[in-house]
Coordinates of C-alpha atoms in Angstrom, one line a residue:
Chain M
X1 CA 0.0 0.0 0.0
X2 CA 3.1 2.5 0.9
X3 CA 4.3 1.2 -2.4
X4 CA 0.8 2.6 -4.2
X5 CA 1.0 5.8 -2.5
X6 CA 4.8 6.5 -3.2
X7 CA 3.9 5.8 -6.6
X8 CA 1.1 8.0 -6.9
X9 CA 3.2 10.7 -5.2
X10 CA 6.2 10.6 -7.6
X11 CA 3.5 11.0 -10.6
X12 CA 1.8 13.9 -9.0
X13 CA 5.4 15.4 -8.7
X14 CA 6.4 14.4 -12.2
X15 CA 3.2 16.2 -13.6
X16 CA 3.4 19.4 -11.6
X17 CA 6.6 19.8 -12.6
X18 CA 6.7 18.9 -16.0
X19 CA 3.9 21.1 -16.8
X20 CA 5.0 24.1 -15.5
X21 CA 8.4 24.1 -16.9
X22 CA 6.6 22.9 -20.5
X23 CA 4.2 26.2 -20.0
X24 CA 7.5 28.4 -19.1
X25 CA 9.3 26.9 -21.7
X26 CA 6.6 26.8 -24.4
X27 CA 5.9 30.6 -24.1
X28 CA 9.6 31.3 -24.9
X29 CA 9.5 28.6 -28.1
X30 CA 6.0 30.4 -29.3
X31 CA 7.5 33.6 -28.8
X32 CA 10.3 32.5 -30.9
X33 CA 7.7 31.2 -33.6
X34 CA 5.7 34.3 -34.2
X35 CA 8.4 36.3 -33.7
X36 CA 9.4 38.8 -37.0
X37 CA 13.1 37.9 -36.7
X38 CA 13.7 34.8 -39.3
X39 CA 15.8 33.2 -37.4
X40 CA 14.4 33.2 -34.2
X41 CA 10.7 31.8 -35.9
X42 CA 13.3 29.1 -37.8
X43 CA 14.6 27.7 -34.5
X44 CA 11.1 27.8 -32.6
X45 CA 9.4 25.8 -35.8
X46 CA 12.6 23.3 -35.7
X47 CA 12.2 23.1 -31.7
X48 CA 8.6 22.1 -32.0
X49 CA 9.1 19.6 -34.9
X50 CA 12.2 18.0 -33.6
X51 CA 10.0 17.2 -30.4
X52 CA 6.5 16.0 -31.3
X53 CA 8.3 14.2 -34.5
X54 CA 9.7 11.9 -32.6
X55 CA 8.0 9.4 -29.4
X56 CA 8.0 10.5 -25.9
X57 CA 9.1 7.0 -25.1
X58 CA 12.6 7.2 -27.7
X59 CA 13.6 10.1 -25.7
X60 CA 13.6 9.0 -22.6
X61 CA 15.6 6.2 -23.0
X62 CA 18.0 8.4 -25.5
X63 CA 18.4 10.5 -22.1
X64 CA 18.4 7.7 -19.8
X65 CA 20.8 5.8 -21.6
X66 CA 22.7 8.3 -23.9
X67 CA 23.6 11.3 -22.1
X68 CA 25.9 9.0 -19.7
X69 CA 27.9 7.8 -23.0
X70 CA 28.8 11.8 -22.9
X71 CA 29.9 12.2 -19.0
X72 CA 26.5 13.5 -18.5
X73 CA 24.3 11.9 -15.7
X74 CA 21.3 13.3 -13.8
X75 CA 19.2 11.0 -11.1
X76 CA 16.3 9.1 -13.0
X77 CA 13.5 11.3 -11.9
X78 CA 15.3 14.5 -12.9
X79 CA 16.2 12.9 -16.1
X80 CA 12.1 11.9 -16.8
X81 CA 10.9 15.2 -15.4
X82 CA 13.3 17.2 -18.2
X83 CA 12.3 15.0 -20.5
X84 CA 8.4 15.1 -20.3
X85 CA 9.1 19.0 -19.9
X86 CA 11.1 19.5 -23.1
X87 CA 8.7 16.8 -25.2
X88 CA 5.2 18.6 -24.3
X89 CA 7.0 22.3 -24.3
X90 CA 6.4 21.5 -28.3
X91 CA 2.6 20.9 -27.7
X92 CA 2.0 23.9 -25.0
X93 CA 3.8 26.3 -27.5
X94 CA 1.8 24.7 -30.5
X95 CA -1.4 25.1 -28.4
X96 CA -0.4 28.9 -27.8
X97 CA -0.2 30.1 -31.6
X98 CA -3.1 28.7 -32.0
X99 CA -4.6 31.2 -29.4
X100 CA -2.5 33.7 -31.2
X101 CA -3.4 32.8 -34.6
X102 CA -7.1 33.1 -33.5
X103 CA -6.7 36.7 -33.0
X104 CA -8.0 38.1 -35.5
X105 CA -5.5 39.7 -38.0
X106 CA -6.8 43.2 -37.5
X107 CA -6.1 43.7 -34.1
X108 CA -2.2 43.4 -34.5
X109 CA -3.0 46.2 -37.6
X110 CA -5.3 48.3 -35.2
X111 CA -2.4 48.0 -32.8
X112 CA 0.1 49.0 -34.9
X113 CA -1.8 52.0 -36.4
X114 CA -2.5 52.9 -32.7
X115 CA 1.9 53.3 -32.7
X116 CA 2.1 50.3 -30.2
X117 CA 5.5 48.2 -30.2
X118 CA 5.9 44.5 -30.9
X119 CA 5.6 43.7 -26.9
X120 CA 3.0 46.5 -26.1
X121 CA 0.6 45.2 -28.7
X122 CA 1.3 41.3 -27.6
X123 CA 0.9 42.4 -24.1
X124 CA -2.1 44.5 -24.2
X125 CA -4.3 43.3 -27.4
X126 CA -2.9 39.7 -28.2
X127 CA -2.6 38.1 -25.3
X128 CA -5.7 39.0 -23.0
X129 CA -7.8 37.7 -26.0
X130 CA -5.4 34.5 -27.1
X131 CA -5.4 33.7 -23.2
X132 CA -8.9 32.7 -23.3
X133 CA -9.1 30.8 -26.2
X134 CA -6.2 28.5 -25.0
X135 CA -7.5 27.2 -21.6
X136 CA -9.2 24.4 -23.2
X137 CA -6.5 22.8 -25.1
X138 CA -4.0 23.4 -22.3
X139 CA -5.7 21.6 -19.9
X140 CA -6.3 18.7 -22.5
X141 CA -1.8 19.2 -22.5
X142 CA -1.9 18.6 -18.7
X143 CA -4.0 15.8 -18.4
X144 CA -2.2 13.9 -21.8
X145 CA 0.8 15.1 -19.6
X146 CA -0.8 13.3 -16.9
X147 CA -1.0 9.9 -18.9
X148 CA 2.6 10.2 -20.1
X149 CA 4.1 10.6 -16.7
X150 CA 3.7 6.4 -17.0
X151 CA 6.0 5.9 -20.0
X152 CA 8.8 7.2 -17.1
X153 CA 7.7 3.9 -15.4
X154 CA 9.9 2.0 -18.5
X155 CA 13.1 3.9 -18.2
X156 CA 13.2 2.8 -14.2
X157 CA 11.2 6.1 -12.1
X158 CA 8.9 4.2 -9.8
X159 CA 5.8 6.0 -10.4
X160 CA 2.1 4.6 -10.3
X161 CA 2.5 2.2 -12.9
X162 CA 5.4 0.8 -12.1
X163 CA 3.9 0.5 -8.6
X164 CA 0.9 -1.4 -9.6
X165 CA 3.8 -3.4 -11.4
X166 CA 5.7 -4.3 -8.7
X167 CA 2.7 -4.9 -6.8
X168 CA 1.2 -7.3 -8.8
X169 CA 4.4 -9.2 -9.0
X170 CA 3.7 -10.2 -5.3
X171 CA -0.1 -10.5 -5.4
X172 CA -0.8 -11.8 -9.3
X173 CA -3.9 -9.9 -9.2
X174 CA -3.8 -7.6 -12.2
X175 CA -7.0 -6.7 -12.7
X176 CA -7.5 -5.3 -9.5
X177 CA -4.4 -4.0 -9.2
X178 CA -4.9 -1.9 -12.7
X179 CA -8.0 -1.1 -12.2
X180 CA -7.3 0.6 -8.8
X181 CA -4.3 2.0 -10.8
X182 CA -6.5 3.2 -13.9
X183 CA -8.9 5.1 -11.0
X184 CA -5.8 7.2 -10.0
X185 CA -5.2 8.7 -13.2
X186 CA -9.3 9.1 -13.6
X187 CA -9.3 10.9 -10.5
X188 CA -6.4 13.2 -11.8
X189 CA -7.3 13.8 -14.7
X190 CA -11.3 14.3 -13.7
X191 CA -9.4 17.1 -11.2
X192 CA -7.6 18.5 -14.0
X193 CA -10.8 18.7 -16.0
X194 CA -12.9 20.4 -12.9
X195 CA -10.4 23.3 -12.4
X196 CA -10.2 23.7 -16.3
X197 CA -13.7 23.7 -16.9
X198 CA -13.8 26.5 -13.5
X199 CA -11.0 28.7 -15.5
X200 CA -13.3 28.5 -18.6
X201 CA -16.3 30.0 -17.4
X202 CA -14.0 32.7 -15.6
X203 CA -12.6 34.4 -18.6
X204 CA -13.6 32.4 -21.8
Chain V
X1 CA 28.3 5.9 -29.9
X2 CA 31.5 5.0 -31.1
X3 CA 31.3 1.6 -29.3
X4 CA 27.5 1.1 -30.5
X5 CA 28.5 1.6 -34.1
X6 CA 31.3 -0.4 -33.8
X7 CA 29.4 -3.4 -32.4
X8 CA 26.8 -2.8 -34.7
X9 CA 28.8 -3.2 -37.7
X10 CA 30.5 -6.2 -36.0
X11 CA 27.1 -7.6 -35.9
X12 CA 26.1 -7.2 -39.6
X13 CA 29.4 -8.5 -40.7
X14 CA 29.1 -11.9 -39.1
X15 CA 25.1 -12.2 -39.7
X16 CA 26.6 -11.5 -43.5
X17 CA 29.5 -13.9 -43.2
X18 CA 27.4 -16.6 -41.7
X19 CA 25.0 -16.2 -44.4
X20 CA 22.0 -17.6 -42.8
X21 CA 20.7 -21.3 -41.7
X22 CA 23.1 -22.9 -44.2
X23 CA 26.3 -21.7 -42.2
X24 CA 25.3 -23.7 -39.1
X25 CA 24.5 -26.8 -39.8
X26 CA 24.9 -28.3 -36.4
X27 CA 23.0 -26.9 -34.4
X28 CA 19.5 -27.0 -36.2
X29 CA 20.1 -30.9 -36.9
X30 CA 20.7 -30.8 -33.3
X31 CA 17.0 -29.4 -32.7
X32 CA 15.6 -31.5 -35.0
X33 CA 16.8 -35.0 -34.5
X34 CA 15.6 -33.9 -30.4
X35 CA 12.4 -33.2 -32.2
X36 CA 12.7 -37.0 -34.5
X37 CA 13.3 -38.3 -30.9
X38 CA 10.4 -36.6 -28.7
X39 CA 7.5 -38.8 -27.7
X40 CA 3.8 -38.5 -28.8
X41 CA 1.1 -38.9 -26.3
X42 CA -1.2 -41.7 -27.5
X43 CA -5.2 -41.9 -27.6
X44 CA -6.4 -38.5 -25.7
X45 CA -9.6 -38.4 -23.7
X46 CA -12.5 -37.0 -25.6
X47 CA -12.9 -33.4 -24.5
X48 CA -10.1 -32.5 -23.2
X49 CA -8.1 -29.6 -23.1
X50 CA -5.1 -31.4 -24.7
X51 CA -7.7 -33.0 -26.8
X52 CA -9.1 -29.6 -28.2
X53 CA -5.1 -28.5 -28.7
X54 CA -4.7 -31.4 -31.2
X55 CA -7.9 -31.0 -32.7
X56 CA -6.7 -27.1 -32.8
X57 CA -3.3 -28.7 -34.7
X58 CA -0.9 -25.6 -32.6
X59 CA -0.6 -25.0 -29.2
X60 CA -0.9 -21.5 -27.8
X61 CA 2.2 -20.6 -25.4
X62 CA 2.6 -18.0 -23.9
X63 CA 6.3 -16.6 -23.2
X64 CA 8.8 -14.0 -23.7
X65 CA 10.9 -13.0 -26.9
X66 CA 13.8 -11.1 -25.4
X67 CA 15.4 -13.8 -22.7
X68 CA 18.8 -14.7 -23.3
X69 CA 18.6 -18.7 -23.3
X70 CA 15.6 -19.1 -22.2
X71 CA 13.4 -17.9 -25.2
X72 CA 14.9 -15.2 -27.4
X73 CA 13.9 -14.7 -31.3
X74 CA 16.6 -14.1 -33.6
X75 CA 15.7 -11.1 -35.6
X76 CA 17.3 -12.8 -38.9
X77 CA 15.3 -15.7 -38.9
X78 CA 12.3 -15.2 -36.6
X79 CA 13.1 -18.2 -34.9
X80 CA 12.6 -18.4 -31.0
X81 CA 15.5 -20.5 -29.0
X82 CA 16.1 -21.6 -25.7
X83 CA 15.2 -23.5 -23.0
X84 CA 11.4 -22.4 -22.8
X85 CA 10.9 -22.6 -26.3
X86 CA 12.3 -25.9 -27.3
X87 CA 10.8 -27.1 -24.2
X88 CA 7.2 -26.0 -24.8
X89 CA 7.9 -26.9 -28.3
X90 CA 8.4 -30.6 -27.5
X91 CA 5.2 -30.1 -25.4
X92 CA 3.4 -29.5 -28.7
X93 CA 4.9 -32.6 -30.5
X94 CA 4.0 -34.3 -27.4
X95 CA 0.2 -33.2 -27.8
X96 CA -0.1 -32.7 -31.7
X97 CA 2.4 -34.8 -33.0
X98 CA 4.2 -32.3 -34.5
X99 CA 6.2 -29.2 -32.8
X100 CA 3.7 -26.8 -34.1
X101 CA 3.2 -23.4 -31.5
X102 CA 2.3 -20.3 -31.3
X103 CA 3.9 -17.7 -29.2
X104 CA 2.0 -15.4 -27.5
X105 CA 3.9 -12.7 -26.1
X106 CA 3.0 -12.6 -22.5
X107 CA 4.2 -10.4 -19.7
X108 CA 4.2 -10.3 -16.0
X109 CA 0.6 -8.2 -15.4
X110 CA -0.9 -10.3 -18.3
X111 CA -0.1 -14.0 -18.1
X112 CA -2.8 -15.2 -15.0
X113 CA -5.6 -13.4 -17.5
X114 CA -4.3 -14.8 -20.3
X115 CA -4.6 -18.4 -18.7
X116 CA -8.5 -17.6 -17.5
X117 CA -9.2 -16.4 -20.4
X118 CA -7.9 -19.1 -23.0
X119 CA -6.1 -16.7 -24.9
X120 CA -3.1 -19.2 -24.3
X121 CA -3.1 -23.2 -23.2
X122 CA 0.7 -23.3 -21.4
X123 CA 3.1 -20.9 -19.9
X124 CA 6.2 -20.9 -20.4
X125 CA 8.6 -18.1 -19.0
X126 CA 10.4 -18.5 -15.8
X127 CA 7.3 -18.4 -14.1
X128 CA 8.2 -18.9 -10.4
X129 CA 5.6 -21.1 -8.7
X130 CA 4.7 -18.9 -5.3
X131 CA 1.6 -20.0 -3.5
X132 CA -0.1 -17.0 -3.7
X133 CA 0.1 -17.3 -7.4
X134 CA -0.9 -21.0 -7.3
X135 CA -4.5 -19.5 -6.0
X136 CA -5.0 -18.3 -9.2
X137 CA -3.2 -20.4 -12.3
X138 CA -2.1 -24.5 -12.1
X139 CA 1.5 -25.3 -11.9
X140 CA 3.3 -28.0 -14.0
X141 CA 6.3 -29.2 -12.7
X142 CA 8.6 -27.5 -11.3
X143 CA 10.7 -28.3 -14.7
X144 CA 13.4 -26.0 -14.0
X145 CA 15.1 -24.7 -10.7
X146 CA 17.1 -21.3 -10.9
X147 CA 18.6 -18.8 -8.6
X148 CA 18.9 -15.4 -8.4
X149 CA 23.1 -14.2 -8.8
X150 CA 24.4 -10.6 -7.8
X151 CA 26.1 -8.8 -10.6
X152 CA 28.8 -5.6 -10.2
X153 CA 31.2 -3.9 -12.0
X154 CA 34.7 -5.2 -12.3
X155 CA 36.3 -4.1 -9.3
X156 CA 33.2 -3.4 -6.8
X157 CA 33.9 -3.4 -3.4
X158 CA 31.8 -4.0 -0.6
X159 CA 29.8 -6.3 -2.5
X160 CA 30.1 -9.6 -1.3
X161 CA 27.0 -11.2 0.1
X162 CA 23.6 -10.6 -0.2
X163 CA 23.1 -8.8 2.3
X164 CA 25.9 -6.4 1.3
X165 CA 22.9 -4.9 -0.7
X166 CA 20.7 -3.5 1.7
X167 CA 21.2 0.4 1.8
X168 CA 22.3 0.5 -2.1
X169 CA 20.8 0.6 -5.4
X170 CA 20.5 -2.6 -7.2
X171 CA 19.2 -3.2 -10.5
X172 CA 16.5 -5.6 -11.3
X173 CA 14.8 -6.5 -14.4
X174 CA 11.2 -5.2 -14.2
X175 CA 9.0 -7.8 -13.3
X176 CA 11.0 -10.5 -12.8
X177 CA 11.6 -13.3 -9.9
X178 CA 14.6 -10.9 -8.9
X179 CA 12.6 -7.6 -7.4
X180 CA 11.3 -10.0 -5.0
X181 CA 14.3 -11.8 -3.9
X182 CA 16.3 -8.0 -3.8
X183 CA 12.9 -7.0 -1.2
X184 CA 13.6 -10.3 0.7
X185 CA 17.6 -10.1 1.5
X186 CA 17.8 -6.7 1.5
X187 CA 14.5 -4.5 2.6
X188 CA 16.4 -1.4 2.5
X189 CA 17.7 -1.4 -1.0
X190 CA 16.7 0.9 -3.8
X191 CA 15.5 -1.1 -6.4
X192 CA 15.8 0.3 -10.1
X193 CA 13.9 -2.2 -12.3
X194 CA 14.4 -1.8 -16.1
X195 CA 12.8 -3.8 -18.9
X196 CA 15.4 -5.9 -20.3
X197 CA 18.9 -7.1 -19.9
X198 CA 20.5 -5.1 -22.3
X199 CA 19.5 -1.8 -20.7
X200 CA 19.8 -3.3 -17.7
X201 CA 24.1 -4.1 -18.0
X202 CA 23.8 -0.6 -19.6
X203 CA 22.7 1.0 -16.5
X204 CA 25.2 -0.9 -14.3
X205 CA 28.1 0.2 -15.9
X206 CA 27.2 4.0 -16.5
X207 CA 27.1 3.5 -12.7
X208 CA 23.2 4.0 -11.7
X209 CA 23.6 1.4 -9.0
X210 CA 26.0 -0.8 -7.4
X211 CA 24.9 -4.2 -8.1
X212 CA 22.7 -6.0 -11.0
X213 CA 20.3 -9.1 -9.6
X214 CA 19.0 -11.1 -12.5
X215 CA 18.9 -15.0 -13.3
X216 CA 22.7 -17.2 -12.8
X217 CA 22.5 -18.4 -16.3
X218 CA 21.9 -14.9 -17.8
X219 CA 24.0 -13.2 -15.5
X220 CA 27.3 -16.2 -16.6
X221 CA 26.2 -15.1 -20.1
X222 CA 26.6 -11.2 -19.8
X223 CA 29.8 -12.0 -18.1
X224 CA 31.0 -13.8 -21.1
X225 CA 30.6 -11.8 -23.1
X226 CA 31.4 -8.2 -21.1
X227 CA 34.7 -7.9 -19.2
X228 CA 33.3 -5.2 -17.2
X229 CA 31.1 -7.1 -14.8
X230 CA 31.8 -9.7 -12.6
X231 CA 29.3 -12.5 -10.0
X232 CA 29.6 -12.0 -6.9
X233 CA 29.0 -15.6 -5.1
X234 CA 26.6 -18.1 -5.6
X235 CA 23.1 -17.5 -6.9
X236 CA 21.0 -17.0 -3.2
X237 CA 17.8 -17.8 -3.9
X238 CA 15.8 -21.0 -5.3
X239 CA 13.5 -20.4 -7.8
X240 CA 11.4 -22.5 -9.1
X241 CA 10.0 -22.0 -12.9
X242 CA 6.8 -24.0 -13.7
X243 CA 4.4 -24.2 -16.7
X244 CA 1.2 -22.2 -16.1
X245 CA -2.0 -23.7 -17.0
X246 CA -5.5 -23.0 -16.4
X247 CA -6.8 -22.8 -12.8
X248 CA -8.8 -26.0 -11.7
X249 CA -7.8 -28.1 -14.5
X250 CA -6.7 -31.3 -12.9
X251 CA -6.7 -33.1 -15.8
X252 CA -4.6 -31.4 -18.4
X253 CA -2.3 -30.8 -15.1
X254 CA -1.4 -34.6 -14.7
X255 CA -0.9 -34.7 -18.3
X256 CA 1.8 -32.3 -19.0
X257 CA 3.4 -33.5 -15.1
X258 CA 3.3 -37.1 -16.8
X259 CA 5.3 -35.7 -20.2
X260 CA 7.8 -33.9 -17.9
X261 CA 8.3 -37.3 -15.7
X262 CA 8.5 -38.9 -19.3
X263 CA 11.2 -36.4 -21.0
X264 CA 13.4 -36.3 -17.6
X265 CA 13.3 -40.6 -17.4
X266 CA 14.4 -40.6 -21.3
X267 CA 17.4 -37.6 -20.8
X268 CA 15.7 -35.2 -23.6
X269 CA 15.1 -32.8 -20.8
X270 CA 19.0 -32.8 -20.4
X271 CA 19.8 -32.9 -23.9
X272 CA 17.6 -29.4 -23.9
X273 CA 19.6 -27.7 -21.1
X274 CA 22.8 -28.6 -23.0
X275 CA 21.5 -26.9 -25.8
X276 CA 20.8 -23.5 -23.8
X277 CA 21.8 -23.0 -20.7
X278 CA 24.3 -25.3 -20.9
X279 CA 25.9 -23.2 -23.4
X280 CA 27.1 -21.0 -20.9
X281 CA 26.7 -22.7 -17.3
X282 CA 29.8 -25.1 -17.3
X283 CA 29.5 -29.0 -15.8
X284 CA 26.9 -31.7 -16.9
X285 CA 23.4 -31.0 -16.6
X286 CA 21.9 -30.5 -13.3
X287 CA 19.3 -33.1 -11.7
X288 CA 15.9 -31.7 -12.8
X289 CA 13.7 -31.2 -10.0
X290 CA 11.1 -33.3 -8.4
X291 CA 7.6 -32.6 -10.2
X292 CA 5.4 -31.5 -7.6
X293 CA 8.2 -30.6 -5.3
X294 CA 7.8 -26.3 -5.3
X295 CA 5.0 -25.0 -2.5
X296 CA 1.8 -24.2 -4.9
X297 CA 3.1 -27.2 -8.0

């Protein structure tokens, strides 16, 4: 049962922290995509293709397992938790132009008719109004986050699923054991979903 | 990388030099005349599960693709070898008549469903008969008795027992008899389970613990072929691997403990350990074990 909870704790911890570095780093990779400087856009589009192009799972163990070929080598959980951040970074920052891109075109003109810089008219007409339009799809991030936490289970981070794992290695009771495992996430993710759906109605 | 590529290449040069079945003649007659030799069960009650397997013409097994000597597929020919394998395929000649199966991939968390279920008839991969499992599937056997080795890095100290490990990190392949036997001699040690052997030595030697628990017979054969790592001792458990069958079928239970008696009398069983483990564990073949001998067989 200690097993169960330690496992549960180490995915909470995982999540919360992958998904706010992903946000903090996806608003600098979104930046860099929309962005009038031609380089800067080229590395944020290569950033986000080099990441969702290729699986979640491949990078961990390209981490796990590489980075130590080069002298470099972080604890497993650290290792996971940069991982998952730098994977779904890709996603948060896609999910962000889309709010951008869903500005309508002559607001950035009105803005810059107005006088108002590259920052002040992201600051004060872009963003309020791509805000709203991108609570949805980042709480669908965080609870896909959420799910993904379990693919650290393969690369050796004793999370929930590993847990149950180990667990039902002793007891040979696997659907109960899942099950109870598969309720966890549900709980997550329906919490995820609740304060989402709260954040909606606030400013959508 | 360097070493990867290097090893890589090393590997496509001999699969090219050998040049496929042709280049290695002796060991597939080997397989096959033990297949010419293996007995066929005669008349089979009406009804029965062995019954519906020859009526069926294959029979399902359920087992592993990626362990070393005991059932591992060569990626070149898609053929599965080892211990397991020829073993449950002399289980099939023994039902069918011919050595027809089917492997069904089979982990840890599925194989008691795939047993109630009849997704699969036998199981075949170092199944350790515990009695809590034995409240759930049927035991053959045992047909095989293992133990569980310590593994380190050339040069380890302070590794020398068991008990030694208690307080460090020790790798375990995930879901395997080993996490157990790590949580029995040693309830303080951090246990780092990875999914297979490979990543496993990997780990070890970039230093993520300080010892590696896994099966004697593997860990003799990582050893042979890596001069990094070294056994520590004597394997310090007793494991014993049994085939999984249905739950509550008696019948089909006494049948495949009757083939086992039959293939360990007539020195088949031996003549399949020489073939795999034996490859690798030194000395003659050990005395199978009793069937019916292992708490929950």
């Amino acid at each position: 049962m200690s097993l169960l909870v330690e496992g549960l704790l180490t995915t909470l911890a995982l999540t919360g922290l992958s998904f706010v570095s992903a946000c903090l780093l996806g608003i600098v990779v979104v930046v860099l995509r929309i962005s009038t400087v031609p380089v800067l856009r080229g590395i944020g589009t290569a950033y986000v293709e080099t990441f969702q192009n290729v699986p979640l799972l491949v990078w961990l163990v390209l981490f796990v397992f590489g980075l130590p070929e080069i002298g470099i080598s972080f604890p497993l959980f650290w290792t996971a938790a940069v991982v998952i951040s730098l994977y779904e970074a890709a996603y948060v920052a896609e999910a962000l132009r889309s709010g951008v891109n869903a500005v309508a075109h002559g607001q950035g003109e009105a803005a810059r008719a107005l006088g108002l810089t590259f920052a002040q008219s992201l600051r004060h007409v872009v963003v309020p109004q791509a805000a709203r339009k991108v609570v949805q799809p980042l709480g669908n991030i965080f609870i896909a986050l959420t799910m993904a936490t379990s693919l650290a289970g393969a690369v050796g981070v004793v999370e929930l699923t590993r847990a149950a794992n180990r667990i039902n290695l002793a007891e040979a009771q696997p659907l109960l054991i899942f099950t109870g495992a598969g309720l966890c996430y549900l709980v997550l993710a329906a919490g995820i979903g609740a304060v989402v759906f709260r954040l909606e109605r606030r400013f959508a | 990388m360097g070493k990867l590529l290097t090893s890589l290449s090393l590997a496509l040069l001999l699969t090219g030099c050998a040049g496929g079945e042709s280049a290695v003649p002796g060991s597939t007659t080997t397989a096959d005349q033990l297949m010419a030799k293996a007995p066929v069960a005669g008349e089979l009650p009406a009804g029965s599960t062995m019954d519906k397997i020859r009526k069926r013409g294959e029979l399902l097994v359920g087992g592993s693709l990626d362990a070393p000597l005991l059932s591992q597929q060569n990626p070149a020919t898609g053929e599965v070898t080892g211990f397991d394998a020829e073993l449950s395929r002399l289980l099939a000649k023994y039902i069918i008549g011919e050595p027809r199966t089917k492997l069904v991939t089979a982990t840890s968390e599925t194989r008691e469903p795939l047993l109630a279920n009849g997704t699969v008839d036998v199981i075949f991969q170092t199944y350790t008969i515990t009695p809590k499992r034995a409240e759930r599937v049927a035991f053959a056997g045992p047909y095989y008795e293992s133990g569980q080795s310590i593994a380190v890095r050339k040069g380890t100290s302070g590794v020398t027992k068991p008990a030694d490990l208690d307080g460090k990190t020790v790798i375990a392949g995930a879901n395997t008899p080993a996490v157990t036997a790590i949580q029995q001699v040693a309830p303080k040690a951090k246990i780092l389970e990875l999914g297979s052997d490979p990543e496993c030595l990997t780990a070890l030697k970039q230093g993520r613990a300080d010892a590696y628990v896994q099966d004697q017979s593997i860990l003799i054969a990582d050893a042979s072929l890596d001069r990094d790592i070294q056994l520590v001792g004597d394997p310090f458990t007793t494991d014993p691997y049994g085939i999984g069958l249905k739950h509550g079928d008696a019948e089909f239970k006494t049948f495949v403990n009757d083939w086992l008696r039959e293939i360990q009398r007539s020195g088949l069983w031996h003549e399949v350990w020489r073939g795999s483990i034996g490859t690798v564990v030194k000395g003659e073949a050990p005395v199978p074990p009793a069937i019916g001998s292992a708490q929950g067989s």
